[in-house]
mmCIF file with all atom_site columns, C-alpha atoms in Angstrom:
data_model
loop_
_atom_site.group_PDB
_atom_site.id
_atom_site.type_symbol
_atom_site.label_atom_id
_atom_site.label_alt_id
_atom_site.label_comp_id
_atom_site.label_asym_id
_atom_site.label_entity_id
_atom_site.label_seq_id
_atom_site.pdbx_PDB_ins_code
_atom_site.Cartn_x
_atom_site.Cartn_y
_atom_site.Cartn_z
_atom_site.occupancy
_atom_site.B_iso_or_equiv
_atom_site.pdbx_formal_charge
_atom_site.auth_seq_id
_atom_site.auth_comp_id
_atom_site.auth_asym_id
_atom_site.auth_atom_id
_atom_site.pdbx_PDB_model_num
ATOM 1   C CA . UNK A 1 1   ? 15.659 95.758  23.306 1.00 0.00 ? 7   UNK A CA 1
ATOM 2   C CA . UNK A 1 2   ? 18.576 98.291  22.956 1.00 0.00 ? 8   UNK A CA 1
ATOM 3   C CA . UNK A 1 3   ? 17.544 101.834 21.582 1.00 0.00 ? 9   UNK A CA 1
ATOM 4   C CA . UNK A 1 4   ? 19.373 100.888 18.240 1.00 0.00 ? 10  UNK A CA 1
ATOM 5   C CA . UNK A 1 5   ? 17.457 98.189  17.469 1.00 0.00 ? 11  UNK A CA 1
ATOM 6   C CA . UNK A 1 6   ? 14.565 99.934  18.099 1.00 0.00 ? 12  UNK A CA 1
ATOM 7   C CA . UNK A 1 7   ? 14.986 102.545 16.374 1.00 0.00 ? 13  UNK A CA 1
ATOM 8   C CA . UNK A 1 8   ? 16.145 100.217 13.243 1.00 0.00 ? 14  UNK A CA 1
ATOM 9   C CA . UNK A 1 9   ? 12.567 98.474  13.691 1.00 0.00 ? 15  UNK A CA 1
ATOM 10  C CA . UNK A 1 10  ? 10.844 102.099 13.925 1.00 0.00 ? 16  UNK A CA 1
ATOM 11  C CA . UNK A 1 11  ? 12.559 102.390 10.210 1.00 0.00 ? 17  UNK A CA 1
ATOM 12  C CA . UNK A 1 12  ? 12.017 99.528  9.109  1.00 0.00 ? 18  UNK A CA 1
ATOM 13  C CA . UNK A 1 13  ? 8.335  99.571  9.818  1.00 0.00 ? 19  UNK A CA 1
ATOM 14  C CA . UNK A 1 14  ? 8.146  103.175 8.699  1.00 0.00 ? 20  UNK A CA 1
ATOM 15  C CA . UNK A 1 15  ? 9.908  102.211 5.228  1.00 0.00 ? 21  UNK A CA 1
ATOM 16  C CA . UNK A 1 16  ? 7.218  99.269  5.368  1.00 0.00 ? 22  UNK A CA 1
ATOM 17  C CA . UNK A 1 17  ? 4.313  101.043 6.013  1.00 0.00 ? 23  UNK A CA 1
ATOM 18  C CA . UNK A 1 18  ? 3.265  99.407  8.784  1.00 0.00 ? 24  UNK A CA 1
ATOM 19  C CA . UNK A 1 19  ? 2.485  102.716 10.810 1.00 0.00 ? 25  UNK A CA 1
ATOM 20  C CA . UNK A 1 20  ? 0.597  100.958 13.816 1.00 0.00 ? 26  UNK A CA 1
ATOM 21  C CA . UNK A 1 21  ? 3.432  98.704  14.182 1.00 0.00 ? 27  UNK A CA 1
ATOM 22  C CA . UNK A 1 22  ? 5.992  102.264 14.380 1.00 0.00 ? 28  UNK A CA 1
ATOM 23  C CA . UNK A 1 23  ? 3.501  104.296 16.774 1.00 0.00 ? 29  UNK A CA 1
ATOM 24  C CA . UNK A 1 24  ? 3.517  101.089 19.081 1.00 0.00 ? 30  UNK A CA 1
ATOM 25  C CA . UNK A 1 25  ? 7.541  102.159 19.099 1.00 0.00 ? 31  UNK A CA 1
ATOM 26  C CA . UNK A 1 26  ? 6.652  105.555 19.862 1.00 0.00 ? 32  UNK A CA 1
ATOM 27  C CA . UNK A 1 27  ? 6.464  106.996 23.618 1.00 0.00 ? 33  UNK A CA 1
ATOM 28  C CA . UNK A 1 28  ? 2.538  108.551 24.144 1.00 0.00 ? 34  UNK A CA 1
ATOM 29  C CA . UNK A 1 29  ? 3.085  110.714 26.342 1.00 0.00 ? 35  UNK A CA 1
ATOM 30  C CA . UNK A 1 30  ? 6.054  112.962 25.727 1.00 0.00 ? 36  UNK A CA 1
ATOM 31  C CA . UNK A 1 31  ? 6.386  112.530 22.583 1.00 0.00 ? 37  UNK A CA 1
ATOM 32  C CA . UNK A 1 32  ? 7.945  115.138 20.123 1.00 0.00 ? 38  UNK A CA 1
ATOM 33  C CA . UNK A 1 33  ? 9.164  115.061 16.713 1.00 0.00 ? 39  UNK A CA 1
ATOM 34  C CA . UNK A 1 34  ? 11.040 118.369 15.532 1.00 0.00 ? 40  UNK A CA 1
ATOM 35  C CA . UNK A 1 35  ? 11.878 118.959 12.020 1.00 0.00 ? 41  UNK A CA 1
ATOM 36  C CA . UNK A 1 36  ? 13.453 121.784 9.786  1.00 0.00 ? 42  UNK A CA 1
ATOM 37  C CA . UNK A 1 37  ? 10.077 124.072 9.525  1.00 0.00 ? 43  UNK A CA 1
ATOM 38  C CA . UNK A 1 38  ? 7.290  121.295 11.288 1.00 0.00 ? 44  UNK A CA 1
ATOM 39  C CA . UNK A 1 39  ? 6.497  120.263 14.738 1.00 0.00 ? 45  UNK A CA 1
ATOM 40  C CA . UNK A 1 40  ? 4.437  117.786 16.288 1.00 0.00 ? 46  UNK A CA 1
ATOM 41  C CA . UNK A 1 41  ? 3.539  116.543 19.990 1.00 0.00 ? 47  UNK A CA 1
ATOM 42  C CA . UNK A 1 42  ? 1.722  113.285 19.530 1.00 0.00 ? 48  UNK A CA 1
ATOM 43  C CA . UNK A 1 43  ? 2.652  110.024 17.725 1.00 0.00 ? 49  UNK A CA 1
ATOM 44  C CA . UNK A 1 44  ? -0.614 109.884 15.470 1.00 0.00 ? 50  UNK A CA 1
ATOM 45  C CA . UNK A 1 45  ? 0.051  113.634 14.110 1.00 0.00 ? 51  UNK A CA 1
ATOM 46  C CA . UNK A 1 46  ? 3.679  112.645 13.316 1.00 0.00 ? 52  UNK A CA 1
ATOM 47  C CA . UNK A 1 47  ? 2.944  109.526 11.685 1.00 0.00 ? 53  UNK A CA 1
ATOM 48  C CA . UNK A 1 48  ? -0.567 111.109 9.946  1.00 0.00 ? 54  UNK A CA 1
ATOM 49  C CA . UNK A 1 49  ? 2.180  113.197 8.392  1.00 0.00 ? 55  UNK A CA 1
ATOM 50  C CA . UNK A 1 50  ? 4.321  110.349 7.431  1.00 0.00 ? 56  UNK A CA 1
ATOM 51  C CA . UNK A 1 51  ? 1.458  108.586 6.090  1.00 0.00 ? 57  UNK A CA 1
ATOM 52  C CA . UNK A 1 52  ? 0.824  111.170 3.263  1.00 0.00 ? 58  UNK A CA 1
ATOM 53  C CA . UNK A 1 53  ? 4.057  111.707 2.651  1.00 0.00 ? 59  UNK A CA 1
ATOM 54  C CA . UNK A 1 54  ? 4.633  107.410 1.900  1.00 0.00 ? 60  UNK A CA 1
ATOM 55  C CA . UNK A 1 55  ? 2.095  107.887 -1.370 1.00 0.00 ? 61  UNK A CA 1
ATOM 56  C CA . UNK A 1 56  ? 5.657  109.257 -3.104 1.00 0.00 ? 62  UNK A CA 1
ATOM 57  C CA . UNK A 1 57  ? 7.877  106.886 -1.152 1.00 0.00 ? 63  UNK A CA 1
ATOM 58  C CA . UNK A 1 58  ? 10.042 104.574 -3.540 1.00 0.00 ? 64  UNK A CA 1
ATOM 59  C CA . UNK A 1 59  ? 12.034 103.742 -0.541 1.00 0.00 ? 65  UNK A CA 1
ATOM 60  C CA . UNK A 1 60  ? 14.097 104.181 2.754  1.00 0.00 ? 66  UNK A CA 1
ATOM 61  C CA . UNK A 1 61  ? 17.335 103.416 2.509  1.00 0.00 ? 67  UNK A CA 1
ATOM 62  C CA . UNK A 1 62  ? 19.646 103.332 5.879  1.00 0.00 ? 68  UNK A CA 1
ATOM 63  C CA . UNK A 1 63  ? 23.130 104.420 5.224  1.00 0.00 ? 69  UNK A CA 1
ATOM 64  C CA . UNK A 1 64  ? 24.235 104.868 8.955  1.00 0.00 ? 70  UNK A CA 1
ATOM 65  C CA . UNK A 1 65  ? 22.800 103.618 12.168 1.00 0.00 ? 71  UNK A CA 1
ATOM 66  C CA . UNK A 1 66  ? 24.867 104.061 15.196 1.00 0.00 ? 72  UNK A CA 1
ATOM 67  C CA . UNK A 1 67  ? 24.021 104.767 19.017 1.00 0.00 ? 73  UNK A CA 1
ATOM 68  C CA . UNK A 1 68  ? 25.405 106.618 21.792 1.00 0.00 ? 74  UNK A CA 1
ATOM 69  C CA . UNK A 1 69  ? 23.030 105.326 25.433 1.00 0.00 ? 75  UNK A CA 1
ATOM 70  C CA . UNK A 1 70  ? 19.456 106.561 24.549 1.00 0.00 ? 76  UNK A CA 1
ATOM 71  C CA . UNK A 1 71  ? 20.328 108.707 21.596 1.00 0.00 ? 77  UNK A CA 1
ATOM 72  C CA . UNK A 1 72  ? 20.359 106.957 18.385 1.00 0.00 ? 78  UNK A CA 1
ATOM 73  C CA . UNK A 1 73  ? 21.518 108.339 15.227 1.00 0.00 ? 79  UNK A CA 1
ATOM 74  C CA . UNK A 1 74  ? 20.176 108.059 11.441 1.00 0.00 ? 80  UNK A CA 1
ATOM 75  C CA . UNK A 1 75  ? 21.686 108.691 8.296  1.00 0.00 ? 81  UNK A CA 1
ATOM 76  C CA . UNK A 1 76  ? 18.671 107.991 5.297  1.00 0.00 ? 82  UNK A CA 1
ATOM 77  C CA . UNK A 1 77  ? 17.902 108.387 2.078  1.00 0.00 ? 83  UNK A CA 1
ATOM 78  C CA . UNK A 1 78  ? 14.366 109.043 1.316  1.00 0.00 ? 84  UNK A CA 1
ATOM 79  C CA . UNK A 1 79  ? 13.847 108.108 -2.216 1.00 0.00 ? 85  UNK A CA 1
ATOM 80  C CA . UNK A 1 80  ? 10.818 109.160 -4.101 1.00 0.00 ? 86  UNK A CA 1
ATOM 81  C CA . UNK A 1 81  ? 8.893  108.384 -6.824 1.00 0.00 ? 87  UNK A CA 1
ATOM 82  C CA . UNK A 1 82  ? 8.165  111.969 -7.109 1.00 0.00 ? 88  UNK A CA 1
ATOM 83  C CA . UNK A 1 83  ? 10.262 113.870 -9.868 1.00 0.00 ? 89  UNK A CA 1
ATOM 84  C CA . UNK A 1 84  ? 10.095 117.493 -8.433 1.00 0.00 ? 90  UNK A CA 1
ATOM 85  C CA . UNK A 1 85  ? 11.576 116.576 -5.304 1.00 0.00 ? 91  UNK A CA 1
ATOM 86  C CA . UNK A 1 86  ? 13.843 113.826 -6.150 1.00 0.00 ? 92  UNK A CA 1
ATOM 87  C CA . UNK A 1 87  ? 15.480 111.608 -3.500 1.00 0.00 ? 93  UNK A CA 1
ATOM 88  C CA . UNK A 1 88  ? 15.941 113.644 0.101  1.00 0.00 ? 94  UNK A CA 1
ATOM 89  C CA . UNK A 1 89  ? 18.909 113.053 2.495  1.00 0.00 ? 95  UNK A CA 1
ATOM 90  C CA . UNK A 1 90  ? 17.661 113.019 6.071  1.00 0.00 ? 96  UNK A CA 1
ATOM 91  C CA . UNK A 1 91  ? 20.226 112.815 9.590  1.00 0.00 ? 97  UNK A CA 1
ATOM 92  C CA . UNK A 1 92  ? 17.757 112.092 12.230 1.00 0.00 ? 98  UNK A CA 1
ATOM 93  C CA . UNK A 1 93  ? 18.427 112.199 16.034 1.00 0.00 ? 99  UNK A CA 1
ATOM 94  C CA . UNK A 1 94  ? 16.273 110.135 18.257 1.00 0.00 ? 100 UNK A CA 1
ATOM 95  C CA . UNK A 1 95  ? 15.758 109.576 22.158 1.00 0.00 ? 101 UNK A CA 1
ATOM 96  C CA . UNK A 1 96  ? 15.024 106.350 23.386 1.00 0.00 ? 102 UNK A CA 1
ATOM 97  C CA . UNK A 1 97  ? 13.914 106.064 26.939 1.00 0.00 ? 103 UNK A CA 1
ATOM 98  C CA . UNK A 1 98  ? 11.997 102.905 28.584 1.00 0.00 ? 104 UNK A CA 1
ATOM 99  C CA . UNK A 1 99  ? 12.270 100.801 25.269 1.00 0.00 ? 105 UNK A CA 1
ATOM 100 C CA . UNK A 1 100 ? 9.732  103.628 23.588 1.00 0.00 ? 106 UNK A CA 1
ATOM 101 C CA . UNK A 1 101 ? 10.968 106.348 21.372 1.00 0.00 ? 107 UNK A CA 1
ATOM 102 C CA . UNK A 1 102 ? 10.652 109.848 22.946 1.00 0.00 ? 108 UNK A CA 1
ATOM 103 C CA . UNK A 1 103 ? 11.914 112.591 20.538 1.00 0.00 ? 109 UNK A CA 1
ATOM 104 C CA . UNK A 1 104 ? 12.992 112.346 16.869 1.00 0.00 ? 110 UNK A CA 1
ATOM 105 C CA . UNK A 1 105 ? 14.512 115.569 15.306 1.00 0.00 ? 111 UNK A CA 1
ATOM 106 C CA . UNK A 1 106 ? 14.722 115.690 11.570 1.00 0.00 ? 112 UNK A CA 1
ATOM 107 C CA . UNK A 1 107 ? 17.457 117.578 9.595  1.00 0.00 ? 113 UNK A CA 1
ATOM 108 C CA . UNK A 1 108 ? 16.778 118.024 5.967  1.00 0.00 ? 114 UNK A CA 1
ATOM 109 C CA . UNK A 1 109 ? 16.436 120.660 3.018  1.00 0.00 ? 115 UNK A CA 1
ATOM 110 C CA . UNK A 1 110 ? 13.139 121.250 3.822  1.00 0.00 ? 116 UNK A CA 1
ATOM 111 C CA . UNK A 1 111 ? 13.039 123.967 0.957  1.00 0.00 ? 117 UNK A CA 1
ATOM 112 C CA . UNK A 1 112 ? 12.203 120.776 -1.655 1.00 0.00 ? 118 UNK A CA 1
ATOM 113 C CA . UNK A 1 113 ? 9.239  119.556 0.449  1.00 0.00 ? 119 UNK A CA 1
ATOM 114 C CA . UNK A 1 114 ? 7.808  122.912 1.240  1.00 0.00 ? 120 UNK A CA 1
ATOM 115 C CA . UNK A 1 115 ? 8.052  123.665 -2.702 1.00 0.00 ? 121 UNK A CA 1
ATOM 116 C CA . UNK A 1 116 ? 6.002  120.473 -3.468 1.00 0.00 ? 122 UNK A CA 1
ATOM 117 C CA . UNK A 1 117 ? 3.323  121.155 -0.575 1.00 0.00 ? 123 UNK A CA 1
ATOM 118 C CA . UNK A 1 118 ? 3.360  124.766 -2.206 1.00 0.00 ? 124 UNK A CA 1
ATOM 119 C CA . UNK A 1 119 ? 4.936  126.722 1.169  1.00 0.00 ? 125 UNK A CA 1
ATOM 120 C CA . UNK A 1 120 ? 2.017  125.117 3.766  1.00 0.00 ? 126 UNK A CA 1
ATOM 121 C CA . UNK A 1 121 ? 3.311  122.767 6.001  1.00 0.00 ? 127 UNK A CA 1
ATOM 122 C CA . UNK A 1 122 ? 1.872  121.445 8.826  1.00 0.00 ? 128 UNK A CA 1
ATOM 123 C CA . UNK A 1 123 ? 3.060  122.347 12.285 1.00 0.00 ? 129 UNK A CA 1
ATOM 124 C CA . UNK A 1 124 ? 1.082  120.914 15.377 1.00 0.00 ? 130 UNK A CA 1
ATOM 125 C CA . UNK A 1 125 ? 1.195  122.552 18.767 1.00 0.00 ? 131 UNK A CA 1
#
């Protein structure tokens, strides 16, 4: 499979909620996900995360999916049944090596989701 189309299947599965399905995507060993004020080094702490954030999850919407070799590019909108923090634009840069995802860096306004989780949140070393 080419990195984009896993990646769109990591997404899809992630917008799904089918997180075993997305950490079987994921590299184990290596693994990081970076994001504006959160860090983690292990699949199942990233997608723990992702987990309680999908109880406010309306939906995932791709607007722009394009790939350069291993790195694959995201353009989403992360829309929320959650009134205080809305619907959150998210550009998100991930490495694909050997057919398993490696690193996924998050950029969003991180100020609206550290509001909500009152200015505590997680970061995994």
């Amino acid at each position: 499979m080419q990195p984009k189309d896993i990646v769109a299947q990591f997404i899809d599965d992630t917008r799904a909620q089918r997180f075993d399905e997305a950490k079987a995507l994921l590299d184990p060993d290596g693994f990081e996900y970076v994001g504006p004020n959160m860090r983690f080094l292990s699949p199942d702490d990233m997608l723990y995360y992702q987990f309680g954030m999908a109880a406010i999850q309306k939906d995932l919407i791709v607007r722009q999916l394009s790939a350069d070799g291993e790195h694959v590019f995201a353009i989403l909108d992360f829309r929320t049944n959650f009134e205080p923090i809305g619907d959150v634009r998210l550009a998100v840069w991930f490495v694909v090596r050997d057919d398993k995802i490696q690193k996924v860096e998050t950029f969003y306004n991180a100020a609206v989701v550290e509001n909500m989780l009152g200015g505590n949140l997680p970061s995994v070393e």
